Coordinates of C-alpha atoms in Angstrom, one line a residue:
M1055 CA -9.9 -219.3 70.7
P1056 CA -9.3 -216.2 72.8
T1057 CA -9.9 -212.8 71.0
N1058 CA -6.9 -210.9 70.0
S1059 CA -6.8 -207.2 69.5
S1060 CA -7.3 -205.9 66.0
Y1061 CA -5.0 -202.8 66.7
P1062 CA -1.5 -202.7 65.2
E1063 CA 1.3 -203.7 67.7
A1064 CA 4.6 -201.9 68.0
P1065 CA 7.2 -203.4 70.3
I1066 CA 6.8 -202.4 74.0
P1067 CA 10.1 -200.8 75.0
D1068 CA 11.9 -203.2 77.5
V1069 CA 12.8 -200.3 79.9
D1070 CA 11.6 -199.0 83.3
L1071 CA 9.4 -196.0 83.5
W1072 CA 12.3 -193.6 83.8
G1073 CA 13.9 -194.9 80.7
F1074 CA 10.6 -194.9 78.9
L1075 CA 9.8 -191.3 79.6
F1076 CA 13.2 -189.6 79.9
E1077 CA 15.8 -191.6 77.9
R1078 CA 13.8 -192.0 74.7
K1079 CA 15.1 -191.0 71.3
D1080 CA 11.8 -190.5 69.6
K1081 CA 10.2 -187.7 71.6
P1082 CA 8.0 -185.7 69.2
F1083 CA 8.0 -182.4 71.3
S1084 CA 10.6 -180.1 72.7
D1085 CA 12.0 -180.1 76.2
D1086 CA 10.5 -176.7 76.9
K1087 CA 6.9 -177.9 76.2
V1088 CA 4.7 -177.1 79.1
I1089 CA 3.1 -180.4 80.2
Y1090 CA 1.5 -179.7 83.6
V1091 CA -0.2 -176.5 84.5
D1092 CA -2.2 -175.3 87.5
P1093 CA -5.0 -173.1 86.2
H1094 CA -5.5 -171.4 89.5
T1095 CA -1.9 -170.3 90.2
N1096 CA -0.6 -170.6 86.6
R1097 CA 2.3 -172.5 88.1
S1098 CA 3.6 -175.0 85.5
Y1099 CA 6.2 -177.6 84.7
T1100 CA 7.8 -178.2 81.3
Y1101 CA 9.1 -181.6 80.3
A1102 CA 12.6 -180.5 81.2
Q1103 CA 11.5 -179.1 84.6
V1104 CA 9.7 -182.3 85.6
K1105 CA 12.9 -184.3 84.7
A1106 CA 15.2 -182.1 86.6
T1107 CA 12.9 -181.8 89.7
A1108 CA 12.4 -185.6 89.7
I1109 CA 16.2 -186.2 89.6
E1110 CA 16.8 -183.8 92.5
F1111 CA 14.0 -185.3 94.6
G1112 CA 15.3 -188.8 93.9
Q1113 CA 18.8 -187.8 94.9
G1114 CA 17.5 -186.2 98.1
L1115 CA 15.6 -189.4 99.0
K1116 CA 18.9 -191.3 98.8
A1117 CA 20.9 -188.8 100.6
L1118 CA 18.5 -187.9 103.4
W1119 CA 16.6 -191.1 104.0
D1120 CA 19.0 -193.8 102.7
W1121 CA 16.4 -194.7 100.1
Q1122 CA 16.8 -198.3 98.9
K1123 CA 15.4 -200.2 95.9
G1124 CA 11.8 -201.3 96.7
D1125 CA 11.2 -198.7 99.4
V1126 CA 7.6 -197.3 99.3
L1127 CA 6.6 -193.7 99.3
A1128 CA 2.9 -193.0 100.1
L1129 CA 1.1 -190.1 98.4
Y1130 CA -1.9 -188.8 100.4
T1131 CA -3.2 -185.8 98.5
T1132 CA -5.6 -184.3 96.0
N1133 CA -4.3 -183.6 92.5
C1134 CA -1.3 -181.4 92.4
I1135 CA 1.2 -180.5 89.6
D1136 CA 4.1 -181.6 91.9
T1137 CA 2.8 -185.2 91.8
P1138 CA 4.5 -186.3 88.5
A1139 CA 8.0 -185.1 89.6
I1140 CA 7.6 -186.7 93.0
T1141 CA 6.4 -189.9 91.4
W1142 CA 9.2 -190.2 88.9
G1143 CA 11.8 -189.0 91.5
T1144 CA 10.7 -192.0 93.7
H1145 CA 11.2 -194.3 90.7
W1146 CA 14.6 -192.7 89.9
A1147 CA 15.7 -193.7 93.4
G1148 CA 14.4 -197.2 92.9
G1149 CA 11.3 -196.7 95.0
V1150 CA 7.6 -197.6 94.7
L1151 CA 4.8 -195.1 94.8
S1152 CA 1.6 -195.9 96.8
P1153 CA -1.2 -193.3 96.3
A1154 CA -3.9 -193.0 98.9
N1155 CA -7.3 -191.4 98.8
P1156 CA -7.1 -188.0 100.7
A1157 CA -10.6 -188.7 101.9
Y1158 CA -9.4 -191.6 104.0
T1159 CA -9.7 -191.5 107.7
V1160 CA -6.6 -191.9 109.9
D1161 CA -7.4 -195.6 110.4
E1162 CA -8.0 -196.2 106.7
L1163 CA -4.7 -194.5 105.8
A1164 CA -2.8 -196.3 108.5
F1165 CA -4.0 -199.6 107.1
Q1166 CA -2.6 -198.8 103.7
L1167 CA 0.7 -197.4 105.1
K1168 CA 1.2 -200.6 107.2
D1169 CA 0.2 -203.0 104.5
A1170 CA 2.4 -201.3 101.9
G1171 CA 5.3 -200.9 104.3
A1172 CA 5.6 -197.2 103.5
K1173 CA 8.8 -195.5 104.5
A1174 CA 7.6 -191.9 104.1
I1175 CA 4.5 -189.9 103.2
V1176 CA 4.1 -186.9 100.9
T1177 CA 0.9 -184.9 101.5
Q1178 CA -0.4 -181.3 101.4
M1179 CA -1.1 -179.0 104.3
A1180 CA -4.8 -179.6 104.2
F1181 CA -4.2 -183.3 105.1
I1182 CA -1.1 -183.0 107.3
K1183 CA -2.9 -183.7 110.6
N1184 CA -4.3 -187.1 109.4
A1185 CA -1.0 -187.9 107.7
Q1186 CA 0.9 -187.3 110.8
E1187 CA -1.5 -189.3 113.0
A1188 CA -1.5 -192.2 110.7
A1189 CA 2.3 -192.1 110.5
T1190 CA 2.5 -192.2 114.2
K1191 CA 0.2 -195.2 114.4
V1192 CA 2.4 -197.3 112.1
G1193 CA 5.8 -196.1 113.3
I1194 CA 6.8 -193.8 110.4
P1195 CA 9.0 -191.0 111.8
L1196 CA 7.3 -187.6 111.6
D1197 CA 10.3 -186.1 109.8
H1198 CA 9.4 -188.6 107.0
V1199 CA 6.0 -186.8 106.5
I1200 CA 6.6 -184.0 104.1
V1201 CA 4.3 -181.7 102.0
M1202 CA 4.0 -180.5 98.4
G1203 CA 1.9 -177.8 96.7
D1204 CA 1.7 -174.1 97.4
E1205 CA 0.3 -173.9 100.9
R1206 CA 2.5 -173.5 103.9
D1207 CA 1.7 -173.4 107.6
P1208 CA 4.4 -172.3 110.1
T1209 CA 2.5 -174.0 113.0
Y1210 CA 3.6 -177.3 111.6
R1211 CA 7.3 -178.0 111.5
V1212 CA 7.1 -180.0 108.3
K1213 CA 9.5 -180.1 105.4
H1214 CA 8.4 -179.2 101.9
F1215 CA 9.5 -181.6 99.2
T1216 CA 11.7 -178.9 97.7
S1217 CA 13.9 -179.1 100.7
I1218 CA 14.5 -182.8 100.1
R1219 CA 15.8 -181.7 96.6
K1220 CA 18.3 -179.4 98.2
T1221 CA 19.9 -181.9 100.5
A1222 CA 23.7 -181.4 100.8
G1223 CA 25.8 -183.8 98.9
S1224 CA 22.8 -185.4 97.1
A1225 CA 24.2 -184.7 93.6
R1226 CA 26.7 -187.6 94.0
Y1227 CA 23.9 -190.2 93.9
R1228 CA 23.0 -192.1 90.7
R1229 CA 19.8 -193.5 89.4
T1230 CA 18.7 -197.0 90.5
K1231 CA 17.5 -198.9 87.4
A1232 CA 14.4 -201.2 87.8
K1233 CA 13.8 -204.5 86.1
P1234 CA 10.7 -203.7 84.0
D1235 CA 8.8 -206.9 84.4
Q1236 CA 9.7 -207.7 88.0
D1237 CA 10.1 -204.5 90.0
L1238 CA 7.1 -202.6 91.2
A1239 CA 6.3 -199.0 90.1
F1240 CA 3.0 -198.6 92.0
L1241 CA 1.0 -200.1 94.8
V1242 CA -2.5 -199.0 94.2
Y1243 CA -5.2 -200.1 96.6
S1244 CA -8.5 -201.6 95.3
S1245 CA -11.4 -202.5 97.6
G1246 CA -11.5 -206.2 98.4
T1247 CA -14.8 -208.0 98.8
T1248 CA -13.6 -209.3 102.2
G1249 CA -13.3 -205.9 103.6
H1250 CA -9.8 -204.4 103.6
P1251 CA -8.4 -202.9 100.4
K1252 CA -5.9 -205.0 98.5
G1253 CA -2.6 -203.7 97.3
V1254 CA -2.4 -204.2 93.5
M1255 CA 1.2 -204.7 92.5
L1256 CA 1.9 -202.9 89.2
T1257 CA 5.3 -203.3 87.6
H1258 CA 7.1 -200.8 85.4
R1259 CA 6.3 -202.9 82.4
N1260 CA 2.6 -202.9 83.3
I1261 CA 2.5 -199.1 83.1
V1262 CA 4.8 -198.8 80.1
A1263 CA 2.6 -201.3 78.2
N1264 CA -0.7 -199.6 79.1
T1265 CA 0.7 -196.2 78.1
M1266 CA 1.6 -197.6 74.7
M1267 CA -1.8 -199.3 74.4
I1268 CA -3.6 -196.1 75.1
K1269 CA -1.5 -194.2 72.5
V1270 CA -2.2 -196.8 69.8
A1271 CA -5.9 -196.9 70.7
E1272 CA -6.3 -193.1 70.2
G1273 CA -5.0 -193.8 66.7
G1274 CA -3.2 -190.6 66.2
K1275 CA -6.3 -188.5 66.9
L1276 CA -4.5 -186.7 69.7
S1277 CA -1.5 -184.5 68.9
S1278 CA 1.3 -182.7 70.8
T1279 CA 1.3 -180.0 68.2
G1280 CA -1.4 -178.1 66.2
G1281 CA -4.9 -177.5 67.7
P1282 CA -6.0 -174.2 69.3
G1283 CA -3.0 -171.9 69.6
G1284 CA -0.6 -174.5 68.2
D1285 CA -0.1 -176.0 71.7
G1286 CA -1.5 -179.4 70.8
D1287 CA -4.2 -181.2 72.6
K1288 CA -5.1 -180.1 76.2
I1289 CA -6.6 -182.5 78.7
L1290 CA -8.4 -181.4 81.8
A1291 CA -7.3 -183.5 84.8
F1292 CA -9.9 -183.7 87.6
L1293 CA -10.0 -187.5 87.9
P1294 CA -8.0 -188.3 91.0
F1295 CA -4.3 -189.1 90.5
F1296 CA -4.5 -191.5 93.4
H1297 CA -6.7 -193.7 91.2
I1298 CA -5.1 -195.8 88.4
Y1299 CA -7.3 -194.1 85.8
G1300 CA -5.7 -190.8 86.6
L1301 CA -2.2 -192.2 87.1
T1302 CA -1.9 -193.8 83.7
C1303 CA -4.4 -192.1 81.4
L1304 CA -3.6 -188.6 82.7
I1305 CA -0.1 -188.3 84.2
H1306 CA 1.8 -190.9 82.1
Q1307 CA 0.0 -190.4 78.8
S1308 CA 0.5 -186.6 78.9
M1309 CA 4.2 -186.9 79.6
Y1310 CA 4.8 -189.6 77.0
S1311 CA 2.8 -188.0 74.2
G1312 CA 3.4 -184.3 75.0
F1313 CA -0.2 -183.3 75.8
Q1314 CA -0.7 -180.4 78.2
L1315 CA -2.5 -181.5 81.3
V1316 CA -4.5 -178.8 83.1
V1317 CA -4.7 -180.0 86.7
M1318 CA -7.7 -179.4 88.9
P1319 CA -7.3 -180.4 92.6
R1320 CA -10.8 -181.7 92.6
F1321 CA -14.0 -181.5 90.5
D1322 CA -16.3 -178.5 90.7
L1323 CA -18.7 -178.0 87.8
E1324 CA -18.4 -174.2 87.5
D1325 CA -14.6 -174.4 87.8
F1326 CA -14.6 -177.2 85.2
C1327 CA -16.6 -175.3 82.6
K1328 CA -14.6 -172.1 83.2
I1329 CA -11.3 -173.8 82.7
V1330 CA -12.4 -175.7 79.6
Q1331 CA -13.5 -172.4 78.1
E1332 CA -10.4 -170.3 79.1
R1333 CA -7.8 -173.0 78.5
K1334 CA -9.4 -174.3 75.3
V1335 CA -9.4 -177.9 76.5
T1336 CA -9.8 -180.4 73.7
F1337 CA -10.1 -183.8 75.4
L1338 CA -11.7 -185.0 78.6
Y1339 CA -11.6 -188.2 80.6
V1340 CA -14.8 -188.4 82.6
V1341 CA -17.1 -190.7 84.6
P1342 CA -20.9 -191.1 84.2
P1343 CA -21.9 -188.7 87.0
I1344 CA -20.0 -185.9 85.3
V1345 CA -21.8 -186.8 82.0
V1346 CA -25.1 -186.4 83.9
L1347 CA -24.2 -182.9 84.9
L1348 CA -23.1 -181.9 81.4
A1349 CA -26.5 -183.2 80.1
K1350 CA -28.7 -181.4 82.7
S1351 CA -27.0 -178.7 84.7
P1352 CA -28.0 -175.1 83.9
V1353 CA -24.4 -174.0 84.9
V1354 CA -23.1 -175.6 81.6
S1355 CA -25.1 -173.2 79.5
K1356 CA -23.1 -170.2 80.7
Y1357 CA -19.9 -171.5 79.1
D1358 CA -18.4 -172.3 75.7
L1359 CA -17.1 -175.9 75.7
S1360 CA -16.8 -176.1 71.9
T1361 CA -13.1 -176.8 71.9
V1362 CA -13.7 -180.3 73.3
R1363 CA -13.3 -182.7 70.5
M1364 CA -14.0 -185.9 72.4
M1365 CA -14.8 -187.3 75.9
N1366 CA -13.8 -190.7 77.1
S1367 CA -16.0 -192.2 79.9
G1368 CA -15.0 -195.0 82.1
A1369 CA -15.7 -196.6 85.5
A1370 CA -19.4 -197.5 84.7
P1371 CA -21.6 -198.0 81.7
L1372 CA -23.3 -195.1 80.0
T1373 CA -26.8 -195.2 78.6
K1374 CA -27.6 -194.3 75.0
E1375 CA -30.0 -191.6 76.2
L1376 CA -27.2 -189.9 78.2
V1377 CA -24.7 -190.0 75.4
E1378 CA -27.3 -188.5 73.0
A1379 CA -28.4 -185.9 75.5
V1380 CA -24.9 -184.5 75.9
Y1381 CA -24.3 -184.5 72.1
N1382 CA -27.6 -182.8 71.4
R1383 CA -26.8 -180.1 73.9
L1384 CA -23.1 -179.6 73.4
K1385 CA -22.2 -181.4 70.2
I1386 CA -19.4 -183.2 72.1
P1387 CA -19.1 -186.9 71.3
I1388 CA -18.5 -189.4 74.1
K1389 CA -16.8 -192.8 73.6
Q1390 CA -16.5 -195.4 76.3
G1391 CA -13.7 -197.4 77.7
Y1392 CA -13.1 -200.2 80.3
G1393 CA -10.3 -201.1 82.7
L1394 CA -9.4 -202.1 86.2
S1395 CA -6.7 -201.4 88.7
E1396 CA -5.4 -204.9 88.0
T1397 CA -4.9 -204.1 84.3
S1398 CA -3.1 -200.8 84.7
P1399 CA -6.0 -199.9 83.8
T1400 CA -7.3 -199.6 80.2
T1401 CA -8.1 -202.8 78.3
H1402 CA -10.8 -201.6 75.9
T1403 CA -12.0 -198.4 74.3
Q1404 CA -14.3 -197.3 71.5
P1405 CA -12.6 -196.0 68.4
W1406 CA -13.4 -192.4 67.8
E1407 CA -15.3 -193.3 64.6
T1408 CA -17.8 -195.6 66.4
W1409 CA -18.8 -193.5 69.4
N1410 CA -22.4 -193.1 68.1
T1411 CA -22.9 -196.5 66.5
Q1412 CA -21.8 -198.8 69.4
I1413 CA -23.3 -196.9 72.3
G1414 CA -23.3 -199.2 75.4
S1415 CA -20.2 -201.1 74.2
V1416 CA -16.9 -200.5 76.1
G1417 CA -15.2 -200.8 72.8
T1418 CA -12.7 -203.2 71.3
L1419 CA -9.8 -204.9 72.9
L1420 CA -6.6 -202.8 73.0
P1421 CA -3.3 -204.2 71.6
Y1422 CA -1.0 -206.8 73.2
Q1423 CA -3.8 -208.6 75.0
E1424 CA -6.0 -211.6 74.7
A1425 CA -9.5 -211.9 76.2
K1426 CA -12.3 -214.4 76.5
Y1427 CA -15.6 -214.8 78.2
M1428 CA -15.9 -217.9 80.5
S1429 CA -18.9 -219.8 81.8
P1430 CA -19.2 -220.6 85.6
E1431 CA -17.7 -224.0 84.7
E1432 CA -14.8 -222.1 83.2
K1433 CA -15.6 -223.1 79.6
E1434 CA -14.8 -220.6 76.9
L1435 CA -18.0 -219.0 75.4
K1436 CA -18.8 -218.0 71.8
P1437 CA -19.6 -214.5 70.7
G1438 CA -23.1 -213.4 72.1
E1439 CA -22.9 -215.8 75.1
V1440 CA -22.7 -214.1 78.5
G1441 CA -19.9 -215.0 80.9
E1442 CA -17.1 -213.6 83.0
L1443 CA -14.4 -211.6 81.2
W1444 CA -10.8 -212.9 81.5
I1445 CA -7.9 -210.9 80.2
K1446 CA -4.2 -211.7 79.5
G1447 CA -1.5 -209.2 78.6
P1448 CA 1.6 -207.3 79.6
N1449 CA -0.7 -204.8 81.5
V1450 CA -2.0 -207.5 83.9
F1451 CA -0.7 -206.9 87.4
K1452 CA 1.8 -209.0 89.3
G1453 CA -0.5 -210.0 92.1
Y1454 CA -2.0 -208.7 95.4
L1455 CA 0.5 -207.6 98.1
N1456 CA 0.7 -209.9 101.1
N1457 CA -2.3 -211.9 99.7
P1458 CA -1.3 -215.1 98.0
E1459 CA -4.8 -216.5 98.3
G1460 CA -6.3 -213.5 96.6
T1461 CA -3.7 -213.6 93.9
A1462 CA -4.3 -217.3 93.2
N1463 CA -8.0 -216.7 92.9
A1464 CA -7.6 -213.8 90.5
L1465 CA -4.8 -215.1 88.2
T1466 CA -4.9 -218.4 86.3
P1467 CA -1.7 -220.5 85.9
D1468 CA -1.5 -219.4 82.3
G1469 CA -1.7 -215.7 83.1
Y1470 CA -5.4 -214.7 82.7
F1471 CA -6.9 -212.2 85.1
K1472 CA -10.5 -213.0 86.1
T1473 CA -12.1 -209.6 86.1
G1474 CA -15.2 -210.5 88.0
D1475 CA -17.2 -208.5 85.4
V1476 CA -19.9 -210.2 83.3
G1477 CA -20.7 -209.5 79.7
Y1478 CA -20.3 -210.7 76.1
Q1479 CA -18.6 -210.0 72.8
D1480 CA -20.6 -209.4 69.6
A1481 CA -19.7 -210.7 66.2
D1482 CA -17.8 -207.5 65.3
G1483 CA -15.4 -207.7 68.2
N1484 CA -17.2 -205.1 70.4
F1485 CA -17.2 -205.9 74.1
Y1486 CA -20.1 -205.3 76.5
I1487 CA -20.2 -205.4 80.3
T1488 CA -23.6 -206.2 81.8
D1489 CA -23.1 -207.2 85.4
R1490 CA -20.5 -208.0 88.1
I1491 CA -19.7 -211.2 89.9
K1492 CA -17.9 -209.2 92.4
E1493 CA -19.9 -207.7 95.3
L1494 CA -18.2 -204.4 95.1
I1495 CA -20.3 -201.3 94.9
K1496 CA -19.2 -198.6 92.4
Y1497 CA -19.9 -195.1 93.7
K1498 CA -18.9 -192.5 91.0
G1499 CA -16.0 -194.7 90.0
F1500 CA -14.8 -195.5 93.5
Q1501 CA -15.1 -199.0 94.8
V1502 CA -16.9 -199.7 98.1
A1503 CA -16.6 -203.1 99.7
P1504 CA -19.9 -204.1 101.4
A1505 CA -18.0 -206.3 103.8
E1506 CA -16.0 -203.4 105.1
L1507 CA -19.1 -201.3 105.9
E1508 CA -20.9 -204.3 107.4
G1509 CA -17.9 -204.9 109.7
I1510 CA -18.1 -201.4 111.0
L1511 CA -21.9 -201.3 111.3
L1512 CA -21.9 -204.5 113.3
S1513 CA -20.0 -202.7 116.0
H1514 CA -23.0 -200.2 116.4
P1515 CA -24.7 -201.0 119.7
S1516 CA -28.2 -201.0 118.2
I1517 CA -27.5 -203.2 115.2
N1518 CA -28.0 -207.0 115.4
D1519 CA -27.2 -207.9 111.8
V1520 CA -26.6 -206.0 108.6
A1521 CA -26.1 -206.3 104.9
V1522 CA -24.9 -203.6 102.5
I1523 CA -25.7 -203.5 98.7
G1524 CA -25.4 -201.0 96.0
V1525 CA -28.7 -199.5 94.6
Y1526 CA -28.6 -197.7 91.3
E1527 CA -29.6 -194.0 91.3
K1528 CA -30.5 -193.0 87.7
E1529 CA -30.4 -189.3 88.4
E1530 CA -26.7 -189.5 89.5
A1531 CA -25.9 -192.4 87.1
T1532 CA -24.1 -194.3 89.9
E1533 CA -24.6 -196.9 92.6
L1534 CA -25.3 -195.8 96.2
P1535 CA -24.4 -197.9 99.3
R1536 CA -27.5 -198.9 101.2
A1537 CA -27.6 -200.8 104.5
Y1538 CA -30.3 -203.4 105.4
V1539 CA -30.3 -203.5 109.2
V1540 CA -31.7 -205.9 111.7
P1541 CA -32.2 -203.7 114.8
K1542 CA -31.6 -204.8 118.3
D1543 CA -34.5 -204.7 120.7
G1544 CA -35.3 -201.2 121.7
L1545 CA -34.6 -199.6 118.4
G1546 CA -37.8 -197.9 117.4
R1547 CA -37.3 -198.2 113.6
T1548 CA -37.9 -194.6 113.0
D1549 CA -36.5 -192.3 110.3
D1550 CA -34.5 -190.4 112.8
E1551 CA -32.8 -193.7 113.9
K1552 CA -32.0 -194.5 110.3
K1553 CA -30.4 -191.1 109.9
A1554 CA -28.4 -191.6 113.1
I1555 CA -26.9 -194.8 111.7
V1556 CA -26.1 -193.0 108.4
D1557 CA -24.4 -190.2 110.3
W1558 CA -22.6 -192.6 112.7
L1559 CA -21.0 -194.5 109.8
G1560 CA -20.2 -191.3 108.0
K1561 CA -17.9 -190.2 110.7
R1562 CA -15.9 -193.5 110.4
V1563 CA -15.3 -193.8 106.7
A1564 CA -14.2 -191.9 103.6
G1565 CA -16.9 -189.8 101.9
H1566 CA -17.5 -192.2 99.0
K1567 CA -18.4 -195.0 101.5
R1568 CA -21.2 -193.2 103.2
L1569 CA -24.7 -194.7 103.1
R1570 CA -26.1 -192.4 100.4
G1571 CA -28.7 -195.1 99.6
G1572 CA -30.0 -194.9 103.2
V1573 CA -31.0 -197.5 105.7
R1574 CA -33.8 -200.1 105.5
W1575 CA -35.1 -202.2 108.4
L1576 CA -35.3 -206.0 108.1
D1577 CA -36.3 -208.8 110.5
E1578 CA -33.7 -211.1 109.1
I1579 CA -30.8 -210.9 106.6
P1580 CA -31.2 -213.5 103.8
K1581 CA -28.3 -215.9 103.9
S1582 CA -27.3 -219.2 102.3
A1583 CA -26.9 -222.4 104.3
S1584 CA -23.2 -221.6 104.7
G1585 CA -24.0 -218.2 106.1
K1586 CA -23.2 -216.1 103.0
I1587 CA -25.3 -213.0 102.6
L1588 CA -27.6 -213.4 99.6
R1589 CA -27.1 -209.9 98.1
R1590 CA -29.0 -210.7 95.0
V1591 CA -32.2 -211.3 97.1
L1592 CA -31.7 -207.9 98.6
K1593 CA -31.2 -206.3 95.2
V1594 CA -34.5 -207.8 94.0
K1595 CA -36.1 -206.5 97.2
A1596 CA -34.6 -203.0 96.5
Q1597 CA -36.1 -203.0 93.0
E1598 CA -39.5 -204.0 94.4
E1599 CA -39.6 -201.4 97.2
E1600 CA -41.4 -198.2 96.5
Q1601 CA -39.0 -195.4 95.9
G1602 CA -38.5 -193.8 99.3
P1603 CA -36.6 -190.7 100.2
K1604 CA -32.9 -191.1 100.3
A1605 CA -31.2 -190.3 103.6
K1606 CA -30.2 -186.7 103.7
L1607 CA -26.6 -186.3 104.6

C-alpha cells in the first residue's frame, strides 16, 4: 500500500490564489503588517499595499493590453519586492505568470517566451537589453516590455509597472476568477533531459495546496507575532523567485502566514550575514553550497547570527558532517526537505524535533499526498528496498506545456508523478533520496540538461563528439558540469584548448550551465547499441581519474 502522510489534514480551500490570500476570513495578522522589505533601500510593502498594488496592476493590464484569461506574463529578473504584487496582479486579471532566470541568454529567454506564448515581459533595467532583444525575436511588441524596481534609465523609453497601474479608466475593470483545479497560475521551466526546458503547468490549486502543506509541516513553529521585537518570524529571501522553491516557500508562505520576508536581489555572503544580524532574521531556506560557506568561511565569524532558530535545506542532500559542522560553529540546526518543480514544490520535510536524529533523510511525507517506491518493473517496494519515488497529491502538476509525450511519461493514469529520483523509506516513515534516474545535473539547486550542452558543443568546429555529466565537488557540495570531448583531427589536446572550449560554451549559456567541471579528452564516447550515451560509464571513469585541476573560469 502507498504511504500516506502522518500529518493532520485540514480541508484545502477550493479557491484560486487571489481568494486564498486576499479574501480569507481567518487572517491572523493585521492589514498593516509589513510583509516584504528591501534591506538596502528600506522600501517595503504591507499586506494591504500588496493587495492594492496588485489590483491596480491587474486593472491596468486589462485596460492597456486587453488582458484575457490565460494570457501569460513573463518575469525576467532577480528578486525584487515588487514581484509579489505583479504576480498576484497578473492572477487578478486572469493571467499566468512565467518566471525566467535572469542569467538566461537572449536565445534561452526567447525559447521560453515563445513556448509559453508570453504576451508581455516585466524585467529590471539591468536586464532590459536582453529582454527587448528576446521580445523582438518572438514578436512581442516592445511597449509590452516594462520594468519594475528602483532603477531608471532615460536612454530607454520603457514604462515602469507603476504606470500600468495608473492607466486611465482602469478602475472600471473587475477581477477574473480562476477555476482552482483547472486554470494555470504559473508556468515554471524545468530542464528537460532531451535539451530544451519544459514548461511545468502549475494550477492555482497546486500552489494553494502546497502552501497549506508547508504551513502544516512547520507545525506552528513559525509565528506572525512574537519573536524579536514582536514582529514575528523573519525569513531572509535570497533563493531566486524565478525558481519554484522561492515562489512557494518564500513569496506565498510569507503572505499567507504573515511572516516578514527580507528580500535580497541575489546571494552575497557578507551581505547575507549582515542582514541576518541587523534584521534579526529567524528562519532561512538554504541550499547545500550556502551551508558549506556557513561551515567554513571566515566571513561568518564577524557577525552574530544567533537569532536564526532553524534552517531548511533543499535541492540536494546534506552530509551528517556538514550539518554538525554548522551546528558546532553557530548552534543553528538544519533540517532537510525535498521537492520538485512538478510538485509545487515541497513534498517532504524533517520535523524540527528530528533534525539531528535523522540526518540524511529528506523527512516525512507532507499532508494530502501518497507516495511509493517502485522497482524498474513498476512493482511497489517494501520499506528499505530501493526504487524510484512516485508521488500523488493535489500539489502534483497538470502536465508539461506543449509536450503530451513528456506528460504521459511523467504521470501515470491514476495520477502518480514519477519523480526520477531513487531512494527508500525506512520503517519509521523517513524518506531517503540516494540517486537519480534522470540525467539532469544539479548545480547549486539549478538543473542543467546534459543534452542541451551537448547540442551546443557539437556545433564547435573542433569537436567530433561529446558527452556531458555532473561530477560531485565536495568542497562546494554540488555537482559541476563536465564535458568529455572527442576532438577532431588537428586539435592538440592541450590545456589551453580545454579552456578555450569552456570559454566558448560559457558565452552561449547561462552561468549555471558553464563547464565548471572542466573538459576531458576521449577517443570515443561510450554508447549503447541504440546510440544512447552511457553516462554511468563516464561517471565511473570520473571517479577513477586522478583529481585534476578544474578549469579556471
